[in-house]
Amino acid sequence: MPDTTINDEEVAKFSAMAEEWWNPNGKFKPIHKFNPVRLAYIRERAIAHFGLSDTARAPFEGLKILDIGCGGGLLCEPMARLGAQVTGVDPAERNVAIARLHAAQSGLEIDYRSTTAEALAAAGEQFDIVLNMEVVEHVDNVPLYMKSCGDLVKPGGLQFVATLNRTLRAYALAIVGAEHVLRWLPKGTHEWKKFITPEELTALIQRNGMRVTEKTGVVYHPLEDSWKRSRDLGVNYMVLAEKPA
Amino acid sequence: MSSSPAPQRFDVVIVGGGPVGMSLALALTRFMPGLSLALVDRRAFGVPQDQRASAIAAGVRRVFEALGVWGELLPGAEPVRAMRITDSGKGDISRPLFLSFEGDVVPGEPFAHLVPNRAIATALLGALEGKVDFVAPATITGWSGEGGAGLLTLEDGRQLAAPLIVAADGAQSGLRTRAGIGVLGHEYGQAGLVTTIAHSLPHEGIAYEHFRPQGPFASLPLPGNRSSLVWTETLAEAERIRALPAEALGLEIEAAMGSALGRVTPEEGLQAYPLRLQIARSFIGPRLALIGDAAHVVHPIAGQGLNLGLKDVAALAETIVEAMRLGLDHGAPDVLERYQRWRRFDTALMGLVTDGMNRLFSNDVAALRAIRDLGLGMVDRMAPVKSAMIARAAGLSGTGPRLLSGYPL
């Protein structure tokens, strides 16, 4: 077992929460629905950038990947299944405990830590790929946070950032729609003024010595009940950045 | 801790080594190299003593092409170039022709082939050699879908674990029963009769389907002057026919099918089995997916049993491979739900269509005969409707899985 310091009662409590995190029809359904589109994007771009096999069972073998704000491990586990050596960090001790427990159930080895991007960067750790997905819009000091994320990427490595644009449409869809009308997310999940435009995000990434190579919108298709990539960066979008070798 | 050895882990465990189970095993190992797979059967693997042939529709033939086994099957396969459908009342001498499908789905592509079952088994077994763990003969004594993996317990105490277990174990699926998945359907009160015949006149690649009051009678062309027969009778009549000596059986068949193929000699013992429509209430369970006859048994009137099973294979293989390419848990409920959504509608439709066809044709009420004769006659004059019927019979309609279009995954 990855952790032996937690007691049985805690394990029971976390098991129930892990089930909730991993129930595709439960509270975290929106994340489960969103997961395939971002996983496909990460897979495609990482395979192209690092010249990996597109047919291999575990194309990410040999890659060190960091997932910041890992939650219950919804991104970490797929990365580990694709062969990567994965580190997942989350400031919430509870999330880390849940993620560890679920990884053990899935028979996956993932290094989960309750820490922050700043602490990791200060320790001088670096990764081939840093996943910075749906976190920017929740942090307080965005410039400092983005600097830490940049420092965590190895020369020649990639950073994936996903977040919400600060547009009226994003306000209408992500806050009024997703939180108040559809109740996909708890009220108060997002704060509109913390949203960041692609231009602002690009400037912060480039300031830290990385080059933005692509910006992709992600749009929800209600009839198919699925998310697809789009040129429309108006609400959800992803940014891909490379650090020169 | 318990002293029993740890279960052997696989990516997928398939229970049932028939053509449907083997095709899924081949699709998965071909398009996801390195995938670990166990194929479990209660009998030792080998080519069965089976003289029958299966009708392989064009769409499904493409699945075999994409799996790389069609080249091996083609030399022994007989193309069906035309289908003649007739209707007749009891005692009618003439066989009025109401509907005929001529020609190919696309030029040069017959809408179906008759392929000997032994050839299918031989090709699939050969292609799987060295790629999967054959676990046979094996008796399953336990199943569980709890937690992160499906778990099978065998009679010898061995345990097999996988994120996904696939039930391809036939109409009487033991796994379906263990998972508590019920079935919908009914008995037709009819028996299906199957045999192979030699005949004095060439069939010219034509398949015949005669709708008789007691049920449909189909003859499907085999290589040479031989045909595969499938027909239905009442249970009592089936018993009587089964007891007939060969010569009397030949005469009985000639009378039933008219004179198109000349003198008939039965080649093998007649097989009879009760017919039923059966559709599983769910095609999925926890860490479990049902395919082939385990999921559905339709009336053989349209020759769709194996074809439906191979469509399941195409849909499930694509669902699993897509999930694994994204690193997703391929036995998770939302992944399995996608397979179920893809297959259940098509299956229910086919079940209703064949059931409806059987009810419409298996009777001798004059008014109904008039309606169906009118209906078929009209269909025969409406080219678009006919093409749609050919396309559906060939398994080509609808937005289907990639393998059904012959594309790799």
XYZ file of C-alpha atoms in Angstrom:
654
model
C 0.000 0.000 0.000
C 1.274 3.462 -0.823
C 0.375 4.908 2.596
C 0.212 3.196 5.965
C -0.330 6.213 8.232
C -4.070 6.550 7.675
C -6.384 4.630 10.010
C -9.184 2.247 9.029
C -11.980 4.675 9.801
C -10.376 7.242 7.552
C -9.923 4.640 4.843
C -13.634 3.783 4.995
C -14.572 7.454 4.749
C -12.225 8.045 1.845
C -13.384 4.895 0.054
C -16.898 6.288 -0.048
C -15.584 9.589 -1.384
C -13.352 7.825 -3.901
C -16.403 6.007 -5.186
C -18.102 9.374 -5.561
C -15.119 10.880 -7.420
C -14.987 7.908 -9.740
C -18.699 7.434 -10.323
C -19.275 8.608 -13.917
C -22.891 9.434 -13.073
C -22.231 11.007 -9.694
C -21.234 14.453 -8.458
C -18.184 14.572 -10.706
C -20.052 13.601 -13.875
C -19.059 16.850 -15.686
C -15.369 16.032 -15.228
C -15.894 12.482 -16.496
C -17.659 13.906 -19.576
C -14.851 16.425 -20.106
C -12.039 13.905 -19.596
C -11.964 12.194 -23.046
C -11.490 15.428 -25.025
C -8.534 16.594 -22.945
C -7.002 13.093 -22.755
C -7.172 12.764 -26.543
C -5.515 16.173 -26.918
C -2.697 15.343 -24.483
C -2.124 11.979 -26.155
C -1.974 13.404 -29.678
C 0.268 16.343 -28.911
C 2.650 14.396 -26.638
C 3.021 11.610 -29.221
C 3.785 14.170 -31.950
C 6.191 16.233 -29.813
C 8.213 13.369 -28.340
C 8.003 11.171 -31.472
C 6.209 8.321 -29.660
C 4.368 5.288 -31.093
C 0.703 5.839 -31.870
C -0.177 2.144 -31.712
C 1.763 1.040 -28.625
C -0.135 -0.152 -25.601
C 1.862 2.246 -23.359
C 3.205 5.058 -25.581
C 4.153 7.277 -22.618
C 6.699 4.810 -21.225
C 9.756 6.752 -20.063
C 7.932 10.084 -19.649
C 7.733 11.831 -16.270
C 4.395 13.609 -15.932
C 3.175 15.998 -13.230
C -0.537 16.689 -12.728
C -1.184 19.820 -10.670
C -4.467 19.845 -8.759
C -4.954 16.135 -9.288
C -8.187 15.760 -7.286
C -9.250 12.112 -7.186
C -6.772 11.201 -9.926
C -9.014 11.399 -13.004
C -6.056 12.535 -15.167
C -3.245 10.752 -13.308
C -4.655 7.246 -13.744
C -5.013 7.487 -17.544
C -1.474 8.893 -17.793
C -0.170 5.980 -15.707
C -2.084 3.469 -17.877
C -0.430 4.992 -20.930
C 2.904 4.100 -19.336
C 4.040 7.411 -17.807
C 5.723 7.785 -14.429
C 3.130 10.055 -12.808
C 3.249 12.484 -9.903
C -0.044 13.999 -8.792
C -0.186 16.929 -6.372
C -3.135 18.536 -4.642
C -3.117 20.899 -1.670
C -6.159 19.067 -0.239
C -4.926 16.180 1.908
C -8.321 14.531 1.459
C -8.071 14.433 -2.339
C -4.639 12.869 -2.143
C -5.883 10.157 0.203
C -8.801 9.421 -2.125
C -6.545 9.314 -5.170
C -4.064 6.956 -3.476
C -6.774 4.585 -2.460
C -8.282 4.442 -5.927
C -4.924 3.959 -7.643
C -4.273 0.977 -5.373
C -7.687 -0.472 -6.344
C -6.831 0.043 -10.000
C -3.444 -1.608 -9.569
C -1.609 1.569 -10.668
C 1.533 3.103 -9.187
C 1.213 6.864 -8.880
C 3.204 9.195 -6.655
C 0.516 11.331 -4.982
C 1.628 14.166 -2.732
C -0.182 16.789 -0.750
C 1.870 19.763 -1.801
C 1.890 22.761 -4.143
C 3.501 23.701 -7.447
C 5.593 26.324 -5.592
C 7.020 23.777 -3.145
C 7.886 21.339 -5.945
C 9.533 24.072 -8.006
C 11.509 25.237 -4.966
C 12.781 21.662 -4.544
C 14.039 21.818 -8.153
C 11.880 18.999 -9.515
C 11.247 18.859 -13.274
C 9.003 16.830 -15.589
C 8.691 16.045 -19.298
C 5.040 17.088 -19.204
C 3.294 19.380 -16.741
C -0.502 19.174 -16.756
C -2.030 22.397 -15.523
C -5.667 21.626 -16.171
C -8.547 23.661 -14.729
C -6.422 25.127 -11.929
C -5.434 28.645 -13.064
C -8.946 29.961 -12.491
C -8.818 28.886 -8.846
C -5.413 30.226 -7.674
C -4.724 33.574 -6.022
C -1.370 34.746 -7.356
C -1.549 33.728 -11.012
C 1.828 35.195 -12.113
C 3.684 33.389 -9.298
C 1.756 30.168 -9.940
C 2.495 30.246 -13.677
C 6.177 30.894 -12.986
C 6.335 27.792 -10.765
C 4.573 25.727 -13.460
C 7.077 26.917 -16.068
C 10.019 26.059 -13.828
C 8.648 22.529 -13.362
C 8.998 21.741 -17.096
C 12.236 20.106 -18.267
C 14.024 21.769 -21.184
C 12.414 20.258 -24.302
C 9.257 19.467 -22.316
C 5.587 20.454 -22.620
C 3.031 22.233 -20.510
C -0.723 21.811 -21.091
C -2.962 24.501 -19.597
C -6.756 24.330 -19.615
C -8.943 27.060 -18.172
C -11.898 29.431 -18.730
C -11.848 32.664 -20.722
C -13.011 35.902 -19.073
C -15.843 36.634 -21.490
C -19.519 37.361 -20.913
C -20.272 34.074 -22.640
C -18.076 32.218 -20.146
C -19.959 33.961 -17.348
C -23.272 32.928 -18.835
C -22.270 29.325 -19.550
C -19.789 28.390 -16.850
C -21.370 30.224 -13.934
C -25.045 30.892 -14.676
C -25.457 27.776 -16.841
C -23.251 25.128 -15.244
C -23.642 26.201 -11.606
C -27.102 27.747 -11.359
C -29.225 26.234 -14.121
C -27.797 22.802 -14.887
C -26.288 22.372 -11.401
C -23.332 20.530 -12.933
C -21.065 22.234 -10.424
C -21.663 23.495 -6.898
C -22.547 27.198 -6.718
C -19.412 29.226 -6.068
C -17.127 26.792 -7.887
C -16.031 29.566 -10.221
C -15.468 33.269 -9.773
C -15.696 35.157 -13.047
C -13.089 37.818 -12.303
C -10.497 35.088 -11.750
C -10.956 33.836 -15.308
C -8.054 34.615 -17.629
C -7.968 35.446 -21.338
C -5.777 33.460 -23.773
C -3.694 36.600 -24.368
C -3.002 37.108 -20.653
C -2.181 33.422 -20.214
C 0.117 33.438 -23.257
C 2.001 36.455 -21.915
C 2.511 34.747 -18.531
C 3.743 31.541 -20.188
C 6.153 33.324 -22.550
C 7.505 35.470 -19.688
C 8.721 32.226 -18.106
C 10.771 31.113 -21.108
C 8.189 28.865 -22.797
C 6.729 29.166 -26.274
C 2.966 28.825 -26.837
C 2.493 26.588 -29.882
C -1.274 26.127 -29.956
C -4.539 27.383 -28.513
C -7.648 25.203 -28.818
C -11.203 25.862 -27.754
C -13.333 23.149 -26.164
C -17.076 23.274 -26.764
C -19.958 21.261 -25.318
C -22.317 19.622 -27.817
C -25.626 19.128 -25.997
C -27.206 16.727 -28.484
C -24.294 14.305 -28.328
C -23.680 15.125 -24.662
C -19.962 15.363 -25.318
C -17.145 17.915 -25.536
C -15.277 18.565 -28.752
C -12.316 20.667 -29.800
C -13.148 23.905 -31.587
C -11.546 27.111 -32.834
C -13.825 29.013 -30.480
C -11.730 30.081 -27.456
C -14.645 32.022 -25.934
C -15.357 29.778 -22.939
C -13.236 26.658 -22.255
C -9.836 26.552 -23.897
C -6.490 24.757 -23.774
C -3.024 26.143 -24.400
C 0.015 24.071 -25.356
C 3.505 25.398 -24.573
C 7.021 24.070 -25.242
C 10.198 24.798 -23.338
C 13.192 25.119 -25.668
C 15.617 22.204 -25.305
C -4.913 -12.761 4.460
C -6.276 -15.712 2.523
C -3.848 -18.387 1.421
C -5.267 -18.803 -2.085
C -2.913 -17.677 -4.865
C -3.404 -14.197 -6.310
C -5.710 -14.085 -9.333
C -4.090 -14.050 -12.757
C -4.609 -10.554 -14.223
C -5.598 -9.764 -17.802
C -6.834 -6.692 -19.651
C -9.854 -8.595 -20.938
C -11.263 -12.065 -20.263
C -13.669 -13.480 -22.856
C -15.854 -16.415 -21.882
C -16.970 -18.449 -24.900
C -14.745 -19.562 -27.771
C -17.305 -19.542 -30.576
C -16.865 -17.405 -33.695
C -18.125 -14.276 -31.902
C -15.825 -14.643 -28.870
C -12.828 -15.487 -31.057
C -13.499 -12.547 -33.390
C -13.519 -10.136 -30.445
C -10.261 -11.634 -29.156
C -8.707 -11.167 -32.584
C -9.968 -7.581 -32.997
C -8.570 -6.574 -29.591
C -5.152 -8.209 -29.946
C -4.794 -6.935 -33.511
C -5.585 -3.290 -32.793
C -4.160 -3.020 -29.278
C -0.808 -4.830 -29.491
C 0.398 -6.006 -26.093
C -3.127 -6.351 -24.698
C -3.345 -9.393 -22.438
C -6.376 -11.551 -23.051
C -7.699 -14.862 -21.768
C -10.193 -16.845 -23.840
C -12.127 -19.278 -21.669
C -14.280 -22.149 -22.872
C -15.753 -25.209 -21.222
C -14.516 -27.369 -24.112
C -10.950 -27.713 -25.385
C -10.242 -25.443 -28.339
C -10.274 -27.091 -31.742
C -12.132 -27.041 -35.036
C -15.656 -28.359 -34.355
C -17.316 -31.223 -36.248
C -19.776 -28.842 -37.861
C -20.943 -29.304 -41.447
C -23.057 -26.177 -41.469
C -22.318 -22.878 -43.148
C -23.051 -19.329 -42.038
C -24.356 -16.485 -44.145
C -21.879 -13.614 -43.879
C -23.431 -10.305 -44.916
C -21.314 -7.762 -46.772
C -20.937 -5.447 -43.764
C -19.769 -8.283 -41.598
C -17.464 -9.606 -44.290
C -15.640 -6.303 -43.916
C -15.096 -7.098 -40.246
C -13.329 -10.315 -41.295
C -11.335 -8.313 -43.856
C -10.226 -5.793 -41.225
C -9.280 -8.724 -38.954
C -7.131 -10.177 -41.732
C -8.925 -13.542 -42.028
C -11.188 -12.992 -45.044
C -8.451 -13.991 -47.527
C -8.344 -17.418 -45.921
C -12.147 -17.766 -45.983
C -12.737 -16.567 -49.547
C -11.683 -19.745 -51.454
C -14.332 -21.812 -49.617
C -16.998 -19.102 -49.640
C -19.958 -19.113 -52.016
C -21.273 -15.685 -53.029
C -25.026 -15.110 -52.814
C -25.727 -13.076 -55.928
C -29.486 -12.952 -55.779
C -32.260 -13.544 -53.294
C -35.726 -14.706 -54.354
C -38.584 -14.376 -51.936
C -41.821 -16.212 -52.616
C -45.068 -16.699 -50.792
C -47.386 -19.633 -51.063
C -50.402 -21.116 -49.388
C -50.688 -24.724 -48.284
C -50.815 -27.058 -51.231
C -50.083 -24.433 -53.859
C -48.130 -25.955 -56.698
C -46.797 -22.768 -58.172
C -44.348 -20.570 -56.313
C -45.319 -17.062 -57.329
C -42.370 -14.719 -57.147
C -43.093 -11.579 -55.181
C -39.752 -10.090 -54.503
C -36.333 -10.624 -55.989
C -33.086 -8.961 -55.076
C -30.659 -9.133 -57.947
C -27.123 -7.985 -58.148
C -24.649 -6.607 -55.736
C -24.593 -4.031 -52.952
C -21.851 -2.232 -54.829
C -20.694 -3.540 -58.220
C -18.578 -6.657 -57.783
C -19.588 -7.144 -54.154
C -22.213 -9.834 -53.476
C -24.483 -8.959 -50.591
C -23.620 -12.107 -48.715
C -21.378 -15.163 -48.742
C -22.008 -18.623 -47.399
C -18.945 -19.677 -45.424
C -18.471 -23.132 -43.846
C -18.396 -22.882 -40.034
C -15.309 -25.100 -39.902
C -13.419 -22.680 -42.134
C -14.363 -19.749 -39.865
C -13.210 -21.616 -36.745
C -9.965 -22.718 -38.414
C -9.074 -19.221 -39.621
C -9.842 -17.540 -36.275
C -8.011 -20.167 -34.205
C -4.968 -19.910 -36.459
C -4.902 -16.120 -36.233
C -5.157 -16.221 -32.414
C -2.338 -18.745 -31.936
C 0.288 -17.287 -29.619
C -1.674 -14.055 -29.053
C -4.058 -15.080 -26.263
C -4.124 -17.404 -23.265
C -6.484 -20.274 -24.063
C -8.074 -21.377 -20.793
C -9.911 -24.593 -21.670
C -11.495 -26.877 -20.849
C -12.588 -24.818 -17.843
C -15.706 -24.763 -15.705
C -16.661 -21.459 -14.112
C -17.816 -21.700 -10.514
C -17.880 -18.041 -9.513
C -18.140 -14.499 -10.846
C -17.907 -11.075 -9.256
C -18.012 -7.561 -10.669
C -17.274 -5.751 -7.410
C -14.498 -3.208 -7.022
C -11.986 -2.388 -9.709
C -12.047 -5.713 -11.553
C -14.230 -8.540 -12.755
C -13.242 -11.831 -11.177
C -13.837 -15.375 -12.431
C -13.290 -18.435 -10.289
C -12.695 -21.759 -12.034
C -13.466 -25.255 -10.791
C -9.763 -25.985 -10.209
C -9.564 -22.981 -7.840
C -7.789 -20.705 -10.292
C -8.967 -17.099 -10.485
C -8.856 -14.762 -13.494
C -9.218 -11.000 -12.985
C -9.709 -8.224 -15.568
C -11.196 -4.724 -15.710
C -13.665 -6.229 -18.196
C -15.130 -9.691 -18.621
C -17.041 -10.428 -21.822
C -19.817 -13.015 -21.932
C -19.808 -14.686 -25.355
C -21.119 -17.901 -23.857
C -24.239 -18.349 -25.939
C -28.018 -18.211 -25.616
C -27.932 -19.986 -22.234
C -25.163 -17.650 -20.995
C -24.017 -18.745 -17.546
C -22.387 -15.361 -16.897
C -25.615 -13.539 -17.757
C -27.428 -15.682 -15.199
C -24.722 -15.141 -12.549
C -24.959 -11.380 -13.123
C -28.738 -11.562 -12.611
C -29.519 -10.094 -16.040
C -32.923 -11.307 -17.188
C -34.146 -11.798 -20.734
C -37.169 -10.608 -22.671
C -38.738 -12.705 -25.356
C -40.972 -15.580 -26.161
C -40.985 -19.052 -27.615
C -42.324 -19.262 -31.141
C -43.721 -22.766 -30.647
C -41.727 -23.592 -33.755
C -38.601 -25.569 -34.395
C -35.743 -24.511 -36.603
C -34.497 -27.275 -38.898
C -31.042 -27.198 -40.428
C -29.392 -29.469 -42.962
C -27.151 -29.544 -46.015
C -28.330 -30.962 -49.328
C -26.899 -31.885 -52.702
C -29.141 -31.149 -55.688
C -29.176 -32.058 -59.378
C -29.567 -28.509 -60.781
C -27.122 -25.628 -60.178
C -28.289 -22.888 -57.780
C -26.517 -20.131 -59.746
C -25.736 -18.260 -56.562
C -29.400 -17.682 -55.766
C -30.756 -17.813 -52.237
C -34.439 -18.683 -51.928
C -36.737 -17.772 -49.121
C -40.223 -19.248 -49.294
C -42.740 -17.905 -46.848
C -45.048 -20.760 -46.006
C -47.934 -20.788 -43.545
C -45.942 -22.947 -41.117
C -42.936 -20.618 -41.330
C -40.164 -19.605 -43.705
C -37.994 -22.000 -45.695
C -34.593 -20.754 -46.866
C -31.998 -22.343 -49.096
C -28.566 -20.770 -49.299
C -26.030 -21.620 -52.021
C -22.879 -23.571 -51.071
C -19.933 -24.343 -53.373
C -20.869 -26.918 -56.034
C -24.410 -28.241 -56.412
C -25.044 -28.000 -52.693
C -27.133 -25.779 -50.514
C -27.592 -25.094 -46.848
C -31.211 -25.234 -45.675
C -32.848 -23.502 -42.746
C -36.563 -23.750 -42.208
C -39.205 -23.736 -39.536
C -41.998 -26.133 -38.671
C -44.327 -26.619 -35.767
C -42.680 -28.608 -32.969
C -44.763 -31.721 -33.757
C -44.071 -31.532 -37.480
C -40.343 -31.122 -36.768
C -40.403 -34.359 -34.759
C -42.083 -36.198 -37.624
C -39.612 -34.883 -40.218
C -36.621 -35.686 -38.034
C -37.672 -39.322 -37.877
C -37.853 -39.672 -41.680
C -35.339 -41.855 -43.554
C -33.017 -39.962 -45.935
C -34.951 -40.646 -49.118
C -38.289 -39.594 -47.672
C -36.625 -36.495 -46.237
C -35.308 -35.618 -49.724
C -38.815 -35.837 -51.161
C -40.227 -33.796 -48.292
C -37.645 -31.067 -48.980
C -38.333 -31.085 -52.730
C -42.011 -30.620 -52.026
C -41.303 -27.772 -49.626
C -38.971 -25.828 -51.872
C -40.483 -26.389 -55.286
C -38.567 -27.640 -58.278
C -35.923 -24.944 -58.688
C -32.980 -27.117 -57.646
C -34.131 -30.469 -59.068
C -33.607 -33.714 -57.237
C -32.520 -33.342 -53.619
C -30.247 -35.623 -51.529
C -29.771 -34.777 -47.832
C -26.050 -34.849 -46.910
C -26.148 -35.035 -43.161
C -28.405 -35.699 -40.258
C -31.089 -33.114 -39.695
C -30.717 -30.835 -36.675
C -33.733 -29.327 -34.964
C -33.946 -26.815 -32.142
C -36.781 -24.799 -30.609
C -36.967 -21.198 -31.839
C -37.271 -18.223 -29.602
C -36.821 -14.497 -29.585
C -34.653 -13.505 -26.659
C -33.045 -10.189 -25.812
C -31.127 -9.583 -22.595
C -32.659 -6.821 -20.446
C -29.236 -5.212 -20.372
C -26.166 -5.841 -22.525
C -23.870 -4.775 -19.691
C -23.339 -5.399 -16.004
C -20.659 -4.430 -13.509
C -17.344 -5.102 -15.304
C -19.336 -7.224 -17.756
C -20.421 -6.951 -21.401
C -22.693 -9.396 -23.243
C -22.129 -10.143 -26.944
C -23.590 -12.536 -29.516
C -26.285 -15.007 -28.485
C -25.655 -14.169 -24.818
C -27.154 -10.742 -25.603
C -29.738 -11.684 -28.221
C -31.227 -14.593 -30.117
C -33.338 -13.557 -33.087
C -35.519 -15.615 -35.368
C -33.301 -17.148 -38.083
C -35.763 -15.959 -40.735
C -33.378 -13.224 -41.891
C -30.150 -15.107 -41.219
C -28.948 -12.436 -38.810
C -27.705 -14.391 -35.757
C -23.951 -14.430 -36.460
C -24.169 -11.098 -38.227
C -25.628 -9.408 -35.157
C -22.918 -11.056 -33.042
C -20.156 -9.705 -35.252
C -21.700 -6.241 -35.106
C -21.447 -6.520 -31.311
C -17.792 -7.437 -31.790
C -17.178 -4.382 -33.996
C -18.875 -2.019 -31.543
C -17.322 -3.443 -28.361
C -13.820 -3.707 -29.841
C -13.950 -0.062 -30.921
C -15.265 1.049 -27.530
C -12.531 -0.836 -25.647
C -9.673 0.224 -27.942
C -10.750 3.888 -27.858
C -10.902 3.876 -24.070
C -7.514 2.178 -23.752
C -5.881 4.625 -26.161
C -6.976 7.446 -23.832
C -5.768 5.547 -20.784
C -9.356 5.234 -19.519
C -10.566 2.247 -17.517
C -12.118 0.168 -20.321
C -14.462 -1.660 -17.950
C -15.876 1.519 -16.337
C -19.664 1.977 -16.437
C -19.629 4.984 -18.793
C -17.438 3.128 -21.309
C -19.719 0.069 -21.239
C -22.780 2.300 -21.514
C -21.420 3.537 -24.836
C -21.288 -0.036 -26.159
C -24.806 -0.693 -24.959
C -26.226 2.489 -26.543
C -24.559 1.543 -29.799
C -25.943 -1.970 -29.979
C -29.280 -2.144 -28.225
C -31.343 -0.136 -30.661
C -30.114 -2.021 -33.709
C -30.686 -5.333 -31.953
C -34.179 -4.476 -30.770
C -35.032 -3.307 -34.281
C -33.759 -6.512 -35.850
C -35.628 -8.539 -33.240
C -38.865 -6.699 -34.010
C -38.406 -6.897 -37.755
C -37.702 -10.623 -37.810
C -40.415 -11.258 -35.234
C -42.870 -9.185 -37.255
C -41.883 -10.892 -40.496
C -42.405 -14.263 -38.903
C -45.834 -13.362 -37.506
C -46.885 -11.810 -40.792
C -45.795 -14.768 -42.876
C -46.389 -17.742 -40.580
C -50.107 -18.040 -41.111
C -52.639 -18.879 -43.743
C -55.283 -16.231 -43.141
C -56.387 -15.125 -46.601
C -56.733 -11.460 -45.687
C -53.234 -11.339 -44.236
C -51.881 -13.122 -47.280
C -53.449 -10.507 -49.498
C -51.905 -7.726 -47.436
C -48.429 -9.192 -47.368
C -48.529 -10.098 -51.048
C -49.580 -6.568 -51.825
C -46.870 -5.272 -49.514
C -44.084 -7.312 -51.055
C -45.323 -6.568 -54.538
C -45.201 -2.872 -53.756
C -41.759 -3.139 -52.220
C -40.636 -4.856 -55.407
C -41.675 -1.838 -57.449
C -40.148 0.758 -55.176
C -36.449 0.891 -55.933
C -35.368 3.045 -52.943
C -37.190 0.867 -50.446
C -35.603 -2.201 -51.977
C -32.101 -0.762 -51.825
C -32.682 0.126 -48.188
C -33.824 -3.445 -47.519
C -30.754 -4.848 -49.293
C -28.503 -2.480 -47.370
C -30.079 -3.533 -44.085
C -29.908 -7.213 -44.954
C -26.253 -6.668 -45.820
C -25.654 -4.888 -42.504
C -24.482 -1.709 -44.209
C -27.053 0.829 -43.059
C -26.756 3.107 -40.068
C -23.723 4.881 -38.632
C -21.889 1.830 -37.507
C -18.592 0.907 -35.928
C -15.460 1.371 -38.040
C -14.794 -2.364 -38.422
C -18.140 -2.743 -40.223
C -16.800 -0.416 -42.886
C -13.595 -2.432 -43.086
C -11.509 0.297 -41.429
C -8.870 -0.591 -38.823
C -9.370 0.702 -35.275
